[in-house]
Amino acid sequence: MTTQHHLLYKDGSRASHVTLLRSRRLPMLIMAAFGSTSAWAAPAAPAAASGALEPAADPGVVQFSNAFVGTGQSSVDLSRFEQGTTVLPGNYSVDIFVNEGRVSRQDMTFHAVDGLKNAQPCFTYAELVQMGVDISTLDPATVNPQNVCIAISAVSPEATAKMDMGELRLNVSIPQASLLKRARGYVSPDLLDQGETAFLLGYTVNAYAINQSSSGPRSSGGNAISTDGTPVQVQNSAYYTPTGSGTYTPSTSGNYMLSNNGTYVPVQVGSYTPATSSGYHYSDINAYVGLNLGLNVAGWRIRSVETAQWDQNTGHTTWHNFNTTATHDITPWKAQLTLGDSYTQGILFDTTPFRGLTLYSDDRMRPDSQQGFAPVVRGVANTQARVEVRQNGNLLYETTVAPGPFVINDLYSTGYGGDLQVMVFEADGTVHSFTVPYSAVPMLLRPGVSRWAITDGQVRNTSLQNGMPYFVEGTYQRGINNWLTLYTGAQSTYRNLYHAYLGGAAINTPVGAFALDVTNSHTTFKGAGASQSGYSTRLSYSKAIATSGTTLAVASYRYSNGNYLSLGDAVQTQDLLTSMASNPSNWAAPSLLRSKQRVQVTINQDFGGKYGQLYFNGSRNTYWNGIPNATTYQLGYSNTFKRVNYGVTASRTYSYSPALRGSRYDNQVGLNISIPLGGPSARNVPMLSAMVSHDDVMGNNDRVGINGSFGERSQYNYNANVNYADHSNDKTTASGNLGWQAAYGNLNAGYSYSSHYQQGSVGASGGVVVHGGGVTLAPQIDLTSPVAIIDAPGAEGARVSSSGQAKINSQGYAVVTSLTPYRINDVTLDPTGASMDVELQTTRLQTAPRAGAVVPLKFDTVSGRAALIRATQPNGEVLPFGAEVIDASGNSVGTVGQGGQMFVRGAEDGGALTVKWGDSEREQCKVNYQLPARTKGRASSLESADAVCR
């Protein structure tokens, strides 16, 4: 790693730019670069009589060899280079440590102080605040925001600041009495940056085309009613085949049908021609656009999530606004105020979508030592498939995945509760689904820490036919001591429909953490003249056993009696009763899916070393009103043998659906193996993977594939797969995908083929930021996280080290993503790829952004044609080593190196330099140099020229 510095002499003149290696032997390297030799003395031979050793020379002192200066030349004062540990005045990028704790990395200015060999650091007011100094006890005449050079002695006479040039580390020692009492990881609110006004757009585009045909009718199917009323053949799927004509009607989306019990069945509607003995043909194009819009202005962060789906066969384009919010920090309370369409947090009560306002404490604004969530979706695709993730019927995410295991770990958080429904649409027409639990964990908090939320708004549920009631909700949690946390909450609708009260405690014990709470609900149905009260009890448990590598992540049990209703249950029941009363002949009230008992268990076991890892997930749900139980178990084991990774999975699901013609168990087992096709030291090694699986319904499925990446920065990725399924009309399928992670966006394309279908997809994702400097593209943008806009004029091609493939564009801007809000973030630039005609004055800046902020970061640059001048005196001798070089404006721009070489910048075609190694006219000369005409395409090269100093 290198760090760039700019040095200033005591008289304020600028020295040449140098690059210093971060090494404990920095002084030696500097001296070697200037052609010096060190006086590191070897011990003398032991004396014959005494055996005493001569003391070694002071390693901090060096001397320059005359062999490099040149014999017969006038001497040059090189004393300023002879003290290897001397800190010269100038600017340095340093790591600041306060009382051995790292605070930050930033540029510091060092200035000369009379009587001291080393230059001393200048501290700003903001830097003292960042270091935790108690500003209120200091003299405001000296320590104030206007003073940009505060000595460390102004903090305390006992305070010291020592620079370690070898490590570029500034060690600051401050008495505890002069520091504020703060938790580790604290960032002062004075340092938080709300950024600038900006518009943000994150986008995901996916297009999916399929063409299916067959010489004979489907082996199973049944009829459904299409959008134009014509009976059509439904997709072949043992999971979701309707049992009779007229049972299902199209939903508004055109891609699902609503059964007579109120559930959605995922079949393609209006896409098939009627089945005949001569076969069938089906083709369709499906397109999806996901937009995440943002506007930052005056500290407000306005966000909106929009999705659109288009289907060629139905001609339907469905737009959906997932939510629109406006959020602002409430810094004194460490809280956020959100207005618009959002969700309650779901920590104590079930999450509820609402339109209104919520004020809640934000754990991210607390220090690290005082301290969130969307689940990871894991599944397996048998072919190249389209995957949808829905919550409460709303489309959260859609993507195309390759055959084999897939992981979706970039879902936007929508609260702590509400299970996710995952639909996998295979290329051969089959569809399978599963549910990912999304619920809370034990609610233990640190002593003295509180978590709270207040919500006032209108229930947001588009399925309600008779209005959406208003409600209020309040929750509060408080850590009492190391083992006890108490919490409580209340929900109430405005017109006396529903009231609920919750109380509970979380306890930390040697055998694990427990949380137990009881909720009482009271519901009064308008127009029905009836009311009911019920209760629900919830018990949660978690435990990590470090000695055995066992983590019982979540084990929870909940029991609700027959009269208990959640807020969502009460609102839906009231809506149905109102509809029945207004038109009873058209209604037969369906049974609500009201939970009776729910058990969830997640266990992870790390056997350590070569013995692998084991995991188990299980859930069981029972319901009131005679609705059948639902049970799921998953068991998996993974390990590595040498460089071969392998895993075994097994699962069992018991479910009930009219589409399944009743209840049944579905058992699945599988084996995955991946092998690197290259040595351990090789770059971009391809991976060969294989999978064999068996499903009670789908039969056997085997897959073999290869995947990997290529490119200088591994920016290209690929995979190719061959799949065999013995229960499919298409026994063998082949597919491939190619992706490009570009500097300003991501592109992907895929294709799959079999004897009965062809399928292709293309997709793109990325981000756009409109800011004060213009429009800048980004590889991706997460609108829940802050971003930084780098402004580095002329540094086109320089890469952002901390942000994937991002690089400076032709306007000098780049977008930095993945910043952590309310924390000190390092943002670094790698000048590799930029023109040699541009010098970065610094390659690292720090920022502490607020959540969602767009923070401008200015990287100062110096532009000008760079050249290496090799100059000699008229008699042919090289110029004296160490002589000072002065430009035409009288500024010191460096010193002469070995062989009379000088590095200069700024002259486009040539220029004049003055070289001085003394005060007399005989000890100076002028160099007039001429650079060759520029060659197209060589702007990033270092030019060189020979000249005579006269």
Short mmCIF file of C-alpha atoms in Angstrom, two decimals, residues 205-554:
data_model
loop_
_atom_site.label_atom_id
_atom_site.label_comp_id
_atom_site.label_asym_id
_atom_site.label_seq_id
_atom_site.Cartn_x
_atom_site.Cartn_y
_atom_site.Cartn_z
CA VAL A 205 -34.81 -4.73 -15.40
CA ASN A 206 -35.50 -8.33 -16.39
CA ALA A 207 -37.06 -9.69 -19.58
CA TYR A 208 -38.00 -13.35 -19.89
CA ALA A 209 -39.13 -15.04 -23.14
CA ILE A 210 -40.25 -18.65 -23.52
CA ASN A 211 -41.41 -20.82 -26.39
CA GLN A 212 -42.89 -24.26 -25.62
CA SER A 213 -44.31 -26.92 -27.94
CA SER A 214 -45.31 -30.57 -27.88
CA SER A 215 -46.43 -33.21 -30.35
CA GLY A 216 -49.00 -34.56 -27.90
CA PRO A 217 -51.29 -33.18 -25.19
CA ARG A 218 -50.07 -32.54 -21.68
CA SER A 219 -50.05 -35.59 -19.48
CA SER A 220 -52.05 -33.70 -16.89
CA GLY A 221 -53.66 -30.37 -16.76
CA GLY A 222 -57.38 -29.74 -16.46
CA ASN A 223 -59.19 -26.66 -17.65
CA ALA A 224 -59.30 -23.08 -16.42
CA ILE A 225 -61.19 -20.02 -17.58
CA SER A 226 -59.01 -17.59 -19.53
CA THR A 227 -59.37 -13.83 -19.57
CA ASP A 228 -61.60 -14.03 -22.66
CA GLY A 229 -63.76 -16.85 -21.27
CA THR A 230 -62.30 -19.64 -23.39
CA PRO A 231 -61.31 -22.93 -21.73
CA VAL A 232 -57.54 -23.30 -22.02
CA GLN A 233 -54.92 -25.80 -20.98
CA VAL A 234 -53.22 -24.97 -17.68
CA GLN A 235 -49.49 -25.42 -17.09
CA ASN A 236 -48.45 -28.96 -16.38
CA SER A 237 -47.68 -29.02 -12.69
CA ALA A 238 -48.52 -31.70 -10.19
CA TYR A 239 -48.43 -28.98 -7.56
CA TYR A 240 -50.91 -26.52 -9.00
CA THR A 241 -53.27 -28.31 -11.41
CA PRO A 242 -56.88 -27.14 -10.89
CA THR A 243 -59.43 -29.92 -10.54
CA GLY A 244 -62.29 -28.58 -12.62
CA SER A 245 -63.49 -26.03 -15.11
CA GLY A 246 -65.04 -22.92 -13.66
CA THR A 247 -63.46 -23.39 -10.25
CA TYR A 248 -60.97 -20.58 -10.74
CA THR A 249 -61.29 -17.05 -12.05
CA PRO A 250 -58.45 -14.80 -13.22
CA SER A 251 -56.88 -12.44 -10.74
CA THR A 252 -56.23 -8.83 -11.67
CA SER A 253 -52.56 -9.52 -12.37
CA GLY A 254 -53.33 -12.01 -15.13
CA ASN A 255 -50.65 -14.40 -13.87
CA TYR A 256 -52.56 -15.94 -10.98
CA MET A 257 -56.03 -17.32 -10.46
CA LEU A 258 -58.13 -16.80 -7.37
CA SER A 259 -59.70 -19.98 -6.06
CA ASN A 260 -63.06 -20.16 -4.32
CA ASN A 261 -61.40 -20.33 -0.89
CA GLY A 262 -59.58 -17.04 -1.38
CA THR A 263 -56.09 -18.36 -2.09
CA TYR A 264 -53.95 -17.54 -5.12
CA VAL A 265 -52.90 -20.41 -7.37
CA PRO A 266 -49.87 -19.60 -9.56
CA VAL A 267 -50.82 -20.73 -13.07
CA GLN A 268 -50.50 -18.90 -16.35
CA VAL A 269 -53.85 -17.48 -17.37
CA GLY A 270 -54.82 -16.85 -20.99
CA SER A 271 -51.52 -18.18 -22.32
CA TYR A 272 -52.31 -21.63 -23.69
CA THR A 273 -54.22 -22.74 -26.76
CA PRO A 274 -56.67 -25.61 -26.11
CA ALA A 275 -55.00 -29.02 -25.92
CA THR A 276 -55.65 -31.34 -28.84
CA SER A 277 -54.41 -34.73 -29.95
CA SER A 278 -51.93 -32.96 -32.20
CA GLY A 279 -50.27 -31.22 -29.26
CA TYR A 280 -50.06 -27.64 -28.13
CA HIS A 281 -47.94 -24.55 -28.48
CA TYR A 282 -47.25 -21.85 -25.92
CA SER A 283 -45.08 -18.74 -26.07
CA ASP A 284 -44.89 -15.66 -23.93
CA ILE A 285 -42.70 -12.73 -23.02
CA ASN A 286 -42.67 -11.43 -19.47
CA ALA A 287 -40.89 -8.22 -18.42
CA TYR A 288 -40.24 -6.78 -14.97
CA VAL A 289 -38.97 -3.38 -13.92
CA GLY A 290 -38.15 -2.49 -10.33
CA LEU A 291 -37.44 1.14 -9.49
CA ASN A 292 -36.19 2.56 -6.21
CA LEU A 293 -36.60 6.33 -6.33
CA GLY A 294 -35.10 8.80 -3.89
CA LEU A 295 -34.91 12.54 -3.35
CA ASN A 296 -32.75 14.16 -0.66
CA VAL A 297 -33.54 17.76 0.25
CA ALA A 298 -33.01 19.74 3.47
CA GLY A 299 -32.31 16.61 5.49
CA TRP A 300 -35.47 14.83 4.27
CA ARG A 301 -35.10 11.54 2.44
CA ILE A 302 -38.05 10.78 0.17
CA ARG A 303 -38.17 7.18 -1.04
CA SER A 304 -40.54 5.26 -3.29
CA VAL A 305 -40.44 1.67 -4.51
CA GLU A 306 -42.20 1.01 -7.84
CA THR A 307 -42.58 -2.25 -9.73
CA ALA A 308 -44.06 -3.03 -13.12
CA GLN A 309 -44.87 -6.32 -14.83
CA TRP A 310 -45.84 -6.80 -18.46
CA ASP A 311 -47.13 -9.97 -20.08
CA GLN A 312 -47.30 -10.23 -23.87
CA ASN A 313 -50.14 -12.74 -24.07
CA THR A 314 -52.52 -11.01 -21.71
CA GLY A 315 -51.42 -7.55 -22.81
CA HIS A 316 -51.52 -6.48 -19.18
CA THR A 317 -49.05 -4.05 -17.65
CA THR A 318 -49.36 -3.97 -13.89
CA TRP A 319 -47.84 -1.10 -11.93
CA HIS A 320 -47.52 -1.27 -8.21
CA ASN A 321 -46.33 1.31 -5.72
CA PHE A 322 -44.87 -0.71 -2.90
CA ASN A 323 -44.45 2.27 -0.58
CA THR A 324 -43.58 5.97 -0.53
CA THR A 325 -42.00 7.56 2.52
CA ALA A 326 -40.34 10.74 3.72
CA THR A 327 -37.85 10.33 6.58
CA HIS A 328 -35.83 12.74 8.70
CA ASP A 329 -33.34 12.23 11.53
CA ILE A 330 -34.31 13.37 15.03
CA THR A 331 -30.75 13.50 16.32
CA PRO A 332 -31.33 14.46 20.01
CA TRP A 333 -33.63 11.44 20.40
CA LYS A 334 -31.53 9.09 18.23
CA ALA A 335 -34.69 8.52 16.27
CA GLN A 336 -36.28 8.68 12.81
CA LEU A 337 -39.52 10.34 11.76
CA THR A 338 -41.18 8.66 8.77
CA LEU A 339 -44.25 9.89 6.91
CA GLY A 340 -46.10 7.98 4.18
CA ASP A 341 -46.62 4.32 3.35
CA SER A 342 -44.59 2.10 5.60
CA TYR A 343 -44.74 -0.84 8.00
CA THR A 344 -44.76 -1.07 11.75
CA GLN A 345 -41.56 -2.61 13.04
CA GLY A 346 -43.11 -5.95 13.99
CA ILE A 347 -40.85 -6.43 17.01
CA LEU A 348 -43.61 -6.92 19.59
CA PHE A 349 -46.81 -6.99 17.49
CA ASP A 350 -47.21 -8.45 14.01
CA THR A 351 -46.07 -6.04 11.33
CA THR A 352 -48.87 -3.91 9.89
CA PRO A 353 -48.75 -1.94 6.62
CA PHE A 354 -50.01 1.60 7.16
CA ARG A 355 -50.25 5.07 5.72
CA GLY A 356 -49.45 7.75 8.26
CA LEU A 357 -46.50 8.63 10.48
CA THR A 358 -44.18 6.75 12.76
CA LEU A 359 -41.52 7.96 15.17
CA TYR A 360 -39.07 5.33 16.33
CA SER A 361 -35.67 4.94 17.95
CA ASP A 362 -32.90 4.02 15.52
CA ASP A 363 -30.34 1.56 16.86
CA ARG A 364 -27.93 2.53 14.08
CA MET A 365 -27.47 5.93 15.73
CA ARG A 366 -26.07 4.27 18.82
CA PRO A 367 -22.39 3.33 19.18
CA ASP A 368 -21.31 -0.16 18.16
CA SER A 369 -21.04 -1.24 21.76
CA GLN A 370 -24.68 -0.28 22.43
CA GLN A 371 -26.32 -1.98 19.78
CA GLY A 372 -31.59 -5.31 12.49
CA PHE A 373 -33.05 -7.48 9.30
CA ALA A 374 -34.33 -9.17 6.15
CA PRO A 375 -33.99 -12.94 5.76
CA VAL A 376 -31.79 -14.73 3.23
CA VAL A 377 -33.81 -16.72 0.72
CA ARG A 378 -32.28 -20.06 -0.27
CA GLY A 379 -33.70 -22.50 -2.77
CA VAL A 380 -32.97 -24.80 -5.68
CA ALA A 381 -33.96 -24.31 -9.33
CA ASN A 382 -34.15 -27.36 -11.60
CA THR A 383 -33.79 -25.28 -14.78
CA GLN A 384 -33.00 -21.68 -15.58
CA ALA A 385 -35.93 -20.16 -13.75
CA ARG A 386 -37.68 -16.94 -12.86
CA VAL A 387 -37.97 -16.38 -9.09
CA GLU A 388 -40.51 -14.12 -7.41
CA VAL A 389 -40.44 -13.14 -3.74
CA ARG A 390 -43.72 -11.84 -2.31
CA GLN A 391 -44.85 -10.64 1.08
CA ASN A 392 -48.53 -10.30 1.85
CA GLY A 393 -49.22 -10.70 -1.88
CA ASN A 394 -46.90 -7.81 -2.84
CA LEU A 395 -44.05 -8.45 -5.27
CA LEU A 396 -40.78 -7.57 -3.51
CA TYR A 397 -38.25 -9.05 -5.89
CA GLU A 398 -37.90 -10.86 -9.20
CA THR A 399 -34.84 -12.31 -10.85
CA THR A 400 -33.66 -15.06 -13.18
CA VAL A 401 -31.48 -17.78 -11.64
CA ALA A 402 -29.33 -20.53 -13.11
CA PRO A 403 -30.06 -24.22 -12.44
CA GLY A 404 -28.98 -25.37 -9.00
CA PRO A 405 -28.95 -23.77 -5.56
CA PHE A 406 -29.59 -20.03 -5.43
CA VAL A 407 -29.32 -17.41 -2.71
CA ILE A 408 -31.13 -14.07 -2.56
CA ASN A 409 -29.53 -11.95 0.13
CA ASP A 410 -30.30 -8.41 -1.01
CA LEU A 411 -33.98 -8.01 -0.13
CA TYR A 412 -35.04 -4.63 1.21
CA SER A 413 -36.12 -4.78 4.82
CA THR A 414 -39.88 -4.47 5.30
CA GLY A 415 -40.10 -5.05 9.03
CA TYR A 416 -39.35 -7.85 11.45
CA GLY A 417 -42.36 -9.98 10.59
CA GLY A 418 -44.42 -11.30 7.70
CA ASP A 419 -43.42 -14.55 6.00
CA LEU A 420 -42.01 -14.42 2.47
CA GLN A 421 -43.63 -16.49 -0.29
CA VAL A 422 -41.07 -17.62 -2.89
CA MET A 423 -42.30 -18.81 -6.32
CA VAL A 424 -39.91 -20.58 -8.73
CA PHE A 425 -41.16 -20.62 -12.35
CA GLU A 426 -39.15 -23.28 -14.18
CA ALA A 427 -38.37 -22.99 -17.88
CA ASP A 428 -40.23 -26.26 -18.59
CA GLY A 429 -43.47 -24.81 -17.25
CA THR A 430 -43.47 -26.30 -13.76
CA VAL A 431 -43.88 -24.11 -10.70
CA HIS A 432 -42.93 -24.76 -7.10
CA SER A 433 -42.99 -22.58 -4.04
CA PHE A 434 -41.89 -22.39 -0.44
CA THR A 435 -42.16 -20.04 2.52
CA VAL A 436 -39.33 -18.29 4.35
CA PRO A 437 -40.22 -17.41 7.98
CA TYR A 438 -39.68 -13.78 8.90
CA SER A 439 -40.21 -13.26 12.61
CA ALA A 440 -38.68 -11.66 15.70
CA VAL A 441 -35.92 -12.89 18.02
CA PRO A 442 -35.63 -12.50 21.82
CA MET A 443 -35.81 -8.85 22.84
CA LEU A 444 -32.90 -8.48 25.26
CA LEU A 445 -31.35 -5.00 25.46
CA ARG A 446 -28.31 -3.64 27.25
CA PRO A 447 -28.81 -2.05 30.66
CA GLY A 448 -30.11 1.49 30.33
CA VAL A 449 -30.88 1.15 26.60
CA SER A 450 -34.40 1.78 25.33
CA ARG A 451 -36.10 0.96 22.07
CA TRP A 452 -39.46 2.52 21.27
CA ALA A 453 -41.85 3.30 18.45
CA ILE A 454 -45.07 5.31 18.03
CA THR A 455 -47.27 4.91 14.96
CA ASP A 456 -50.44 6.75 13.96
CA GLY A 457 -52.01 5.96 10.62
CA GLN A 458 -54.44 4.06 8.45
CA VAL A 459 -54.25 0.32 7.86
CA ARG A 460 -53.02 -0.16 4.28
CA ASN A 461 -54.56 -3.29 2.75
CA THR A 462 -55.84 -3.10 -0.82
CA SER A 463 -58.00 -6.23 -0.39
CA LEU A 464 -60.34 -4.43 2.03
CA GLN A 465 -63.65 -3.50 0.39
CA ASN A 466 -65.23 -1.26 3.03
CA GLY A 467 -62.63 1.24 4.09
CA MET A 468 -59.36 1.07 5.95
CA PRO A 469 -59.55 1.88 9.67
CA TYR A 470 -57.18 4.22 11.50
CA PHE A 471 -55.12 2.94 14.39
CA VAL A 472 -52.37 3.85 16.83
CA GLU A 473 -49.59 1.63 18.10
CA GLY A 474 -46.95 2.19 20.73
CA THR A 475 -44.16 -0.11 21.91
CA TYR A 476 -41.41 0.30 24.49
CA GLN A 477 -38.47 -1.89 25.54
CA ARG A 478 -36.04 -1.13 28.34
CA GLY A 479 -32.91 -2.94 29.48
CA ILE A 480 -33.07 -3.03 33.28
CA ASN A 481 -29.80 -4.81 34.02
CA ASN A 482 -27.57 -7.51 32.55
CA TRP A 483 -30.23 -10.21 32.83
CA LEU A 484 -33.61 -8.48 32.56
CA THR A 485 -35.38 -6.50 29.88
CA LEU A 486 -39.00 -5.42 30.21
CA TYR A 487 -41.25 -4.45 27.33
CA THR A 488 -44.82 -3.44 26.70
CA GLY A 489 -47.05 -2.29 23.87
CA ALA A 490 -50.58 -1.27 22.90
CA GLN A 491 -52.66 -1.19 19.70
CA SER A 492 -56.02 0.49 19.22
CA THR A 493 -58.25 1.44 16.31
CA TYR A 494 -60.04 4.78 16.36
CA ARG A 495 -63.66 3.57 16.42
CA ASN A 496 -63.46 1.00 19.16
CA LEU A 497 -63.10 -1.94 16.77
CA TYR A 498 -59.93 -3.35 18.29
CA HIS A 499 -57.73 -2.97 21.37
CA ALA A 500 -54.67 -5.04 22.31
CA TYR A 501 -52.25 -4.82 25.22
CA LEU A 502 -48.95 -6.64 25.55
CA GLY A 503 -46.54 -7.13 28.41
CA GLY A 504 -43.42 -9.23 28.60
CA ALA A 505 -39.90 -9.78 29.81
CA ALA A 506 -36.66 -11.10 28.38
CA ILE A 507 -34.20 -12.84 30.69
CA ASN A 508 -30.55 -13.67 30.15
CA THR A 509 -29.60 -16.88 32.00
CA PRO A 510 -26.63 -19.24 31.90
CA VAL A 511 -28.73 -21.74 29.96
CA GLY A 512 -29.84 -19.22 27.33
CA ALA A 513 -31.96 -16.15 26.71
CA PHE A 514 -35.73 -16.36 27.17
CA ALA A 515 -38.49 -13.97 26.24
CA LEU A 516 -42.06 -14.45 27.43
CA ASP A 517 -44.98 -12.15 26.72
CA VAL A 518 -48.78 -12.23 26.82
CA THR A 519 -51.10 -10.24 24.55
CA ASN A 520 -54.76 -9.61 25.32
CA SER A 521 -57.07 -8.52 22.51
CA HIS A 522 -60.63 -7.20 22.59
CA THR A 523 -62.67 -6.86 19.39
CA THR A 524 -66.12 -5.28 18.96
CA PHE A 525 -67.65 -5.90 15.54
CA LYS A 526 -69.67 -3.02 14.19
CA GLY A 527 -73.16 -3.98 13.03
CA ALA A 528 -72.84 -7.53 14.33
CA GLY A 529 -73.57 -6.73 17.95
CA ALA A 530 -70.84 -9.09 19.05
CA SER A 531 -67.50 -8.78 20.79
CA GLN A 532 -64.83 -11.20 21.83
CA SER A 533 -61.71 -11.19 23.97
CA GLY A 534 -58.76 -13.52 23.70
CA TYR A 535 -55.11 -13.92 24.54
CA SER A 536 -51.90 -15.08 22.90
CA THR A 537 -48.78 -16.30 24.67
CA ARG A 538 -45.34 -16.31 23.06
CA LEU A 539 -42.16 -17.95 24.34
CA SER A 540 -38.78 -17.49 22.61
CA TYR A 541 -35.39 -18.94 23.35
CA SER A 542 -31.85 -18.65 21.96
CA LYS A 543 -28.51 -20.03 23.01
CA ALA A 544 -25.00 -20.23 21.59
CA ILE A 545 -22.67 -22.87 23.07
CA ALA A 546 -19.17 -21.83 22.08
CA THR A 547 -17.49 -24.95 23.47
CA SER A 548 -19.48 -27.28 21.24
CA GLY A 549 -20.02 -24.94 18.29
CA THR A 550 -23.80 -25.20 18.70
CA THR A 551 -26.09 -22.25 18.04
CA LEU A 552 -29.77 -22.59 18.81
CA ALA A 553 -30.58 -19.43 16.90
CA VAL A 554 -34.33 -19.25 17.45
#
